[in-house]
Short mmCIF file of C-alpha atoms in Angstrom, two decimals:
data_model
loop_
_atom_site.label_atom_id
_atom_site.label_comp_id
_atom_site.label_asym_id
_atom_site.label_seq_id
_atom_site.Cartn_x
_atom_site.Cartn_y
_atom_site.Cartn_z
CA MET A 27 -18.76 -12.48 -10.04
CA PRO A 28 -15.34 -13.39 -11.40
CA LEU A 29 -12.11 -11.50 -11.84
CA LEU A 30 -11.83 -10.73 -15.55
CA ILE A 31 -9.17 -10.14 -18.21
CA GLU A 32 -10.46 -8.66 -21.48
CA ASN A 33 -14.00 -9.56 -20.32
CA HIS A 34 -13.07 -13.24 -19.89
CA LYS A 35 -13.23 -14.96 -16.53
CA ILE A 36 -9.84 -15.69 -15.00
CA GLU A 37 -9.19 -19.35 -14.26
CA ARG A 38 -7.60 -20.35 -10.97
CA THR A 39 -3.96 -21.45 -11.14
CA SER A 40 -1.68 -22.96 -8.52
CA THR A 41 1.43 -20.88 -9.27
CA THR A 42 2.15 -17.36 -10.46
CA ALA A 43 4.27 -18.76 -13.32
CA GLU A 44 1.29 -20.77 -14.57
CA PHE A 45 -0.95 -17.71 -14.22
CA PHE A 46 1.33 -15.45 -16.26
CA ALA A 47 1.87 -18.13 -18.91
CA LYS A 48 -1.90 -18.46 -19.32
CA TYR A 49 -2.42 -14.70 -19.77
CA PRO A 50 0.40 -13.27 -21.90
CA LEU A 51 -1.41 -9.92 -22.16
CA LEU A 52 -0.56 -9.35 -18.50
CA GLN A 53 3.12 -9.82 -19.30
CA GLU A 54 2.89 -7.20 -22.06
CA ASN A 55 1.08 -4.77 -19.76
CA ALA A 56 3.62 -5.32 -16.96
CA GLU A 57 6.51 -4.69 -19.33
CA ALA A 58 4.89 -1.43 -20.45
CA PHE A 59 4.28 -0.39 -16.84
CA ARG A 60 7.88 -1.11 -15.80
CA ALA A 61 9.08 1.05 -18.70
CA LYS A 62 7.18 4.12 -17.50
CA ALA A 63 9.24 6.98 -16.09
CA LEU A 64 9.47 7.15 -12.29
CA VAL A 65 7.58 10.19 -10.97
CA ASN A 66 8.78 11.99 -7.82
CA VAL A 67 5.42 13.14 -6.46
CA ASP A 68 4.93 16.64 -5.08
CA PRO A 69 3.86 16.34 -1.39
CA LYS A 70 1.46 19.25 -1.79
CA CYS A 71 -0.96 17.19 -3.87
CA LEU A 72 -0.28 13.79 -2.27
CA LEU A 73 -2.18 11.45 0.01
CA TYR A 74 0.44 8.91 1.12
CA VAL A 75 -0.54 5.37 2.15
CA GLN A 76 1.74 3.40 4.47
CA GLN A 77 1.88 -0.37 5.01
CA ARG A 78 -1.45 -1.83 6.20
CA GLU A 79 -3.33 1.31 5.24
CA PHE A 80 -5.79 2.18 2.51
CA ALA A 81 -7.31 5.42 1.30
CA ALA A 82 -10.07 6.24 -1.17
CA THR A 83 -11.33 9.42 -2.80
CA THR A 84 -12.86 10.84 -6.00
CA PRO A 85 -11.87 13.40 -8.64
CA ALA A 86 -14.02 15.97 -6.79
CA ASP A 87 -11.49 16.03 -3.93
CA ASN A 88 -9.88 19.49 -3.71
CA SER A 89 -7.18 18.34 -1.29
CA VAL A 90 -5.77 15.29 -3.08
CA SER A 91 -4.63 14.86 -6.67
CA VAL A 92 -2.46 11.75 -6.19
CA ILE A 93 -2.77 8.76 -3.86
CA GLY A 94 0.53 6.93 -3.56
CA SER A 95 2.56 4.34 -1.68
CA ASP A 96 6.04 2.84 -1.95
CA ASP A 97 8.66 0.78 -0.11
CA ALA A 98 6.92 -2.38 -1.32
CA THR A 99 9.34 -5.30 -1.53
CA THR A 100 7.35 -8.47 -0.85
CA CYS A 101 4.30 -6.27 -0.13
CA HIS A 102 1.81 -5.55 -2.93
CA LEU A 103 0.19 -2.24 -3.81
CA VAL A 104 -3.48 -2.75 -4.66
CA LEU A 105 -5.45 -0.15 -6.59
CA VAL A 106 -9.15 -0.45 -7.39
CA ARG A 107 -10.72 2.30 -9.52
CA HIS A 108 -14.20 2.84 -10.95
CA THR A 109 -14.00 4.19 -14.50
CA GLY A 110 -17.38 5.92 -14.27
CA SER A 111 -17.10 7.81 -10.98
CA GLY A 112 -13.31 8.02 -11.00
CA ALA A 113 -13.32 6.85 -7.36
CA ALA A 114 -10.04 5.15 -6.48
CA CYS A 115 -8.74 3.23 -3.48
CA LEU A 116 -5.08 2.39 -2.93
CA ALA A 117 -3.95 -0.15 -0.30
CA HIS A 118 -0.53 -1.36 0.83
CA CYS A 119 -0.98 -5.07 1.59
CA ASP A 120 1.56 -7.28 3.35
CA GLY A 121 -0.42 -10.52 3.56
CA SER A 122 -1.42 -10.07 7.20
CA SER A 123 -5.16 -10.46 6.48
CA THR A 124 -5.72 -10.50 2.73
CA TRP A 125 -9.17 -12.11 2.76
CA SER A 126 -10.63 -9.46 5.08
CA GLU A 127 -8.76 -6.57 3.44
CA VAL A 128 -9.86 -7.04 -0.18
CA PRO A 129 -13.60 -6.56 0.59
CA LEU A 130 -12.75 -3.30 2.41
CA ILE A 131 -10.88 -2.01 -0.64
CA VAL A 132 -13.71 -2.89 -3.03
CA LYS A 133 -16.38 -1.46 -0.71
CA ALA A 134 -14.49 1.82 -0.40
CA VAL A 135 -14.77 2.31 -4.18
CA THR A 136 -18.33 1.01 -4.67
CA THR A 137 -19.59 3.24 -1.86
CA LEU A 138 -18.11 6.33 -3.53
CA SER A 139 -19.56 5.17 -6.89
CA SER A 140 -23.09 4.30 -5.73
CA GLN A 141 -24.72 7.08 -7.75
CA THR A 142 -22.83 6.25 -10.96
CA LYS A 143 -24.64 4.22 -13.64
CA GLU A 144 -21.82 3.76 -16.17
CA GLY A 145 -18.30 2.37 -15.83
CA ARG A 146 -16.57 -0.66 -14.38
CA LEU A 147 -14.22 -1.63 -11.56
CA GLU A 148 -10.58 -1.98 -12.62
CA LEU A 149 -7.78 -3.56 -10.63
CA HIS A 150 -4.09 -2.72 -10.70
CA LEU A 151 -1.63 -4.91 -8.77
CA VAL A 152 2.02 -3.89 -8.39
CA GLY A 153 4.74 -5.21 -6.10
CA GLY A 154 6.63 -8.24 -4.91
CA PHE A 155 9.53 -9.95 -6.67
CA ASP A 156 11.08 -13.39 -7.03
CA ASP A 157 12.18 -13.63 -3.39
CA GLU A 158 13.82 -16.73 -1.90
CA SER A 159 11.09 -17.36 0.67
CA ASN A 160 8.29 -17.13 -1.93
CA THR A 161 6.51 -14.56 0.24
CA SER A 162 5.67 -12.51 -2.85
CA HIS A 163 4.32 -15.54 -4.71
CA SER A 164 2.01 -16.44 -1.84
CA LEU A 165 0.66 -12.91 -1.52
CA SER A 166 0.10 -12.65 -5.30
CA LEU A 167 -1.96 -15.84 -5.34
CA SER A 168 -3.92 -14.84 -2.21
CA LEU A 169 -4.84 -11.45 -3.65
CA LEU A 170 -5.96 -12.93 -6.96
CA ALA A 171 -8.06 -15.56 -5.17
CA ALA A 172 -9.61 -12.98 -2.84
CA PHE A 173 -10.60 -10.70 -5.72
CA GLN A 174 -12.11 -13.68 -7.56
CA LYS A 175 -14.44 -14.18 -4.57
CA GLN A 176 -15.93 -10.67 -4.71
CA LYS A 177 -19.51 -10.33 -5.92
CA GLU A 178 -18.66 -7.46 -8.29
CA ASP A 179 -17.15 -7.81 -11.77
CA ILE A 180 -13.54 -6.62 -11.43
CA HIS A 181 -11.31 -6.19 -14.49
CA LEU A 182 -7.60 -6.89 -13.98
CA VAL A 183 -5.72 -4.26 -16.00
CA THR A 184 -2.21 -4.08 -14.51
CA CYS A 185 -0.50 -7.09 -12.93
CA CYS A 186 3.13 -6.11 -12.38
CA ILE A 187 3.78 -8.51 -9.51
CA THR A 188 6.32 -11.11 -8.35
CA GLU A 189 8.12 -12.55 -11.44
CA LEU A 190 6.83 -9.72 -13.63
CA ASN A 191 8.28 -7.13 -11.20
CA ASP A 192 11.64 -8.83 -10.71
CA ILE A 193 15.13 -7.81 -11.77
CA LEU A 194 18.38 -9.65 -11.12
CA THR A 195 21.26 -7.30 -10.29
CA GLU A 196 24.70 -8.66 -9.35
CA GLY A 197 23.07 -11.98 -8.54
CA ILE A 198 20.44 -10.43 -6.24
CA HIS A 199 16.72 -10.38 -6.99
CA ARG A 200 14.95 -7.06 -6.37
CA PRO A 201 11.66 -5.41 -7.37
CA VAL A 202 11.73 -3.19 -10.44
CA VAL A 203 8.90 -0.99 -9.15
CA TYR A 204 8.77 -0.21 -5.42
CA GLY A 205 6.01 2.40 -5.48
CA ILE A 206 3.06 3.69 -7.47
CA GLY A 207 0.78 6.68 -7.64
CA VAL A 208 -2.65 7.19 -9.13
CA ASN A 209 -3.78 10.56 -10.42
CA VAL A 210 -7.34 10.67 -9.08
CA LYS A 211 -8.28 13.37 -11.60
CA THR A 212 -7.23 11.41 -14.72
CA GLY A 213 -6.97 7.81 -13.54
CA GLU A 214 -3.35 7.49 -14.68
CA VAL A 215 -1.32 4.91 -12.73
CA PHE A 216 2.47 5.27 -12.69
CA PRO A 217 5.67 4.19 -10.89
CA ALA A 218 6.40 6.72 -8.18
CA SER A 219 8.64 7.77 -5.32
CA PHE A 220 7.79 10.11 -2.48
CA PRO A 221 10.00 12.59 -0.61
CA CYS A 222 7.30 12.99 2.03
CA ARG A 223 5.32 10.21 3.78
CA GLY A 224 3.26 12.24 6.24
CA PRO A 225 1.32 13.33 8.05
CA ALA A 226 2.12 11.60 11.37
CA GLU A 227 4.61 9.27 9.68
CA GLU A 228 6.13 7.93 12.92
CA LEU A 229 2.74 7.34 14.58
CA ARG A 230 1.43 5.44 11.56
CA SER A 231 4.58 3.33 11.35
CA ALA A 232 4.34 2.56 15.06
CA ARG A 233 0.76 1.35 14.61
CA THR A 234 1.85 -1.13 11.94
CA PHE A 235 5.04 -2.17 13.76
CA THR A 236 3.00 -3.15 16.84
CA GLY A 237 0.58 -5.32 14.85
CA GLY A 238 -2.15 -2.89 13.82
CA GLN A 239 -4.51 -4.24 11.16
CA MET A 240 -5.46 -2.65 7.84
CA ALA A 241 -6.84 0.85 8.48
CA ASP A 242 -8.78 3.39 6.41
CA ILE A 243 -6.84 6.64 6.86
CA TYR A 244 -8.92 9.13 4.85
CA ASP A 245 -12.37 10.69 5.10
CA SER A 246 -13.04 11.97 1.59
CA SER A 247 -16.27 13.73 2.65
CA LYS A 248 -14.27 15.95 5.02
CA GLN A 249 -11.05 15.73 2.99
CA GLN A 250 -9.16 14.85 6.16
CA VAL A 251 -6.55 12.25 7.09
CA LYS A 252 -7.52 10.41 10.28
CA ILE A 253 -5.16 8.24 12.32
CA GLY A 254 -6.10 6.07 15.29
CA PRO A 255 -6.83 5.79 18.09
CA CYS A 256 -4.09 3.14 18.33
CA LYS A 257 -3.25 0.63 21.03
CA TRP A 258 0.08 -0.89 22.02
CA SER A 259 1.70 -2.07 25.23
CA PRO A 260 4.85 -0.50 26.68
CA ASN A 261 7.88 -2.53 25.63
CA ARG A 262 11.32 -1.34 26.75
CA ASP A 263 12.91 -4.48 25.30
CA ILE A 264 12.69 -3.06 21.78
CA LYS A 265 15.44 -0.61 22.77
CA PHE A 266 17.76 -3.54 22.01
CA TRP A 267 17.33 -2.94 18.29
CA LEU A 268 18.71 0.60 18.48
CA THR A 269 22.14 -0.81 19.33
CA GLN A 270 22.22 -3.36 16.52
CA ASP A 271 24.02 -2.96 13.20
CA ASP A 272 22.17 -2.61 9.91
CA ASP A 273 22.71 -6.21 8.81
CA THR A 274 21.17 -7.58 12.01
CA ILE A 275 18.11 -5.35 11.71
CA LEU A 276 17.65 -6.30 8.09
CA LYS A 277 18.06 -10.01 8.84
CA TYR A 278 15.44 -10.14 11.58
CA LEU A 279 13.01 -7.29 10.83
CA SER A 280 12.67 -7.52 7.04
CA THR A 281 11.03 -10.11 4.80
CA SER A 282 13.56 -9.23 2.09
CA PRO A 283 16.88 -8.06 3.61
CA LEU A 284 18.76 -7.72 0.30
CA ALA A 285 16.02 -5.81 -1.48
CA GLU A 286 15.12 -3.09 1.02
CA PRO A 287 15.60 0.60 0.08
CA PRO A 288 18.47 2.44 1.82
CA HIS A 289 16.18 4.21 4.29
CA PHE A 290 14.69 0.98 5.72
CA VAL A 291 16.98 0.73 8.76
CA PRO A 292 16.79 4.44 9.73
CA HIS A 293 13.01 4.19 9.38
CA ILE A 294 12.86 1.16 11.70
CA LYS A 295 15.03 2.90 14.30
CA THR A 296 12.90 6.06 14.15
CA THR A 297 9.76 3.98 14.63
CA ILE A 298 11.24 2.15 17.62
CA GLN A 299 12.36 5.42 19.19
CA PHE A 300 8.82 6.79 18.75
CA LEU A 301 7.42 3.77 20.60
CA LEU A 302 9.94 4.25 23.40
CA ASP A 303 9.05 7.94 23.64
CA HIS A 304 5.32 7.14 23.70
CA PRO A 305 4.88 3.95 25.77
CA ASN A 306 1.23 4.85 26.41
CA PRO A 307 -0.54 5.65 23.12
CA ASP A 308 -3.60 7.01 24.94
CA SER A 309 -1.69 10.26 25.45
CA LEU A 310 -1.58 10.72 21.67
CA PHE A 311 -5.37 10.60 21.38
CA PRO A 312 -7.02 13.04 23.81
CA LYS A 313 -10.50 11.87 24.84
CA GLY A 314 -9.99 8.78 22.67
CA GLN A 315 -10.33 10.77 19.45
CA PRO A 316 -8.26 10.14 16.28
CA GLN A 317 -5.60 12.54 15.12
CA GLN A 318 -7.03 14.40 12.13
CA PHE A 319 -5.26 16.47 9.50
CA ARG A 320 -6.45 18.82 6.76
CA ARG A 321 -4.68 20.41 3.82
CA THR A 322 -3.62 24.05 4.24
CA GLU A 323 -3.69 26.61 1.44
CA GLN A 324 0.08 26.11 1.18
CA GLY A 325 -0.45 22.39 0.52
CA ASP A 326 0.81 21.02 3.84
CA TRP A 327 -1.12 18.77 6.22
CA GLU A 328 -1.96 20.48 9.52
CA ARG A 329 -3.50 18.86 12.56
CA VAL A 330 -7.10 19.77 13.26
CA ALA A 331 -7.47 21.15 16.80
#
């Protein structure tokens, strides 16, 4: 079934500009979303999603109140939510495998909503900007096309992407909104930032840095984060990057060097150091089992023995 706006089937367009011109309601909704106050999310209620990860849960989850992700420049944050069950899935997509990722996101929500008779699937897209290489434009169009191919009716509610998420500051284009959260209890979607990106932040970043594909990081039935097992080959050559200046790292390791947040370079260096410290990932996953984490009474994630 088609992707819908106000119960009308969306028509395919060849550019994002043409798409936004055809559906002015999306421009109004994006403007309203950009105007929302930025929320600094408490880590004790948060399930954080990194690049090439997705996570889904329901309002019945006692360990998670907010699913969130940020640091999206050319990347897009994709949220699908079922209004009847309240089940929500948030993914951080970078265009690596959009056509295989979108069905995973939709299935995560429909599976958690299988016993619900009422409600509909709603889609919120946030991220990207008017970048020089048109990486954001390409990802926007790919995501819209992939959602149009799903068999379920999906209603596009928020579309704050690419041109609609762009601001020009001192001659430099940047995203207005870098991150979002969804309150899984109420369904509210909002711009967000996150002081904590755990658990296992370095391990998860290393998985993506070495080419890992989109991964489901949460088991809502057990209310546990699960990471891996991961595979990568030892590579001492990456030590080269630890000696490079910030501009060089940004130029070669970012899709949007002028738009990255200040912590991008330190994050890259920490990830590379983790890979150097753990050349054999098998040692991180005893007996080939994933690393699993559960929420403590204090609100922290602790590793399950």
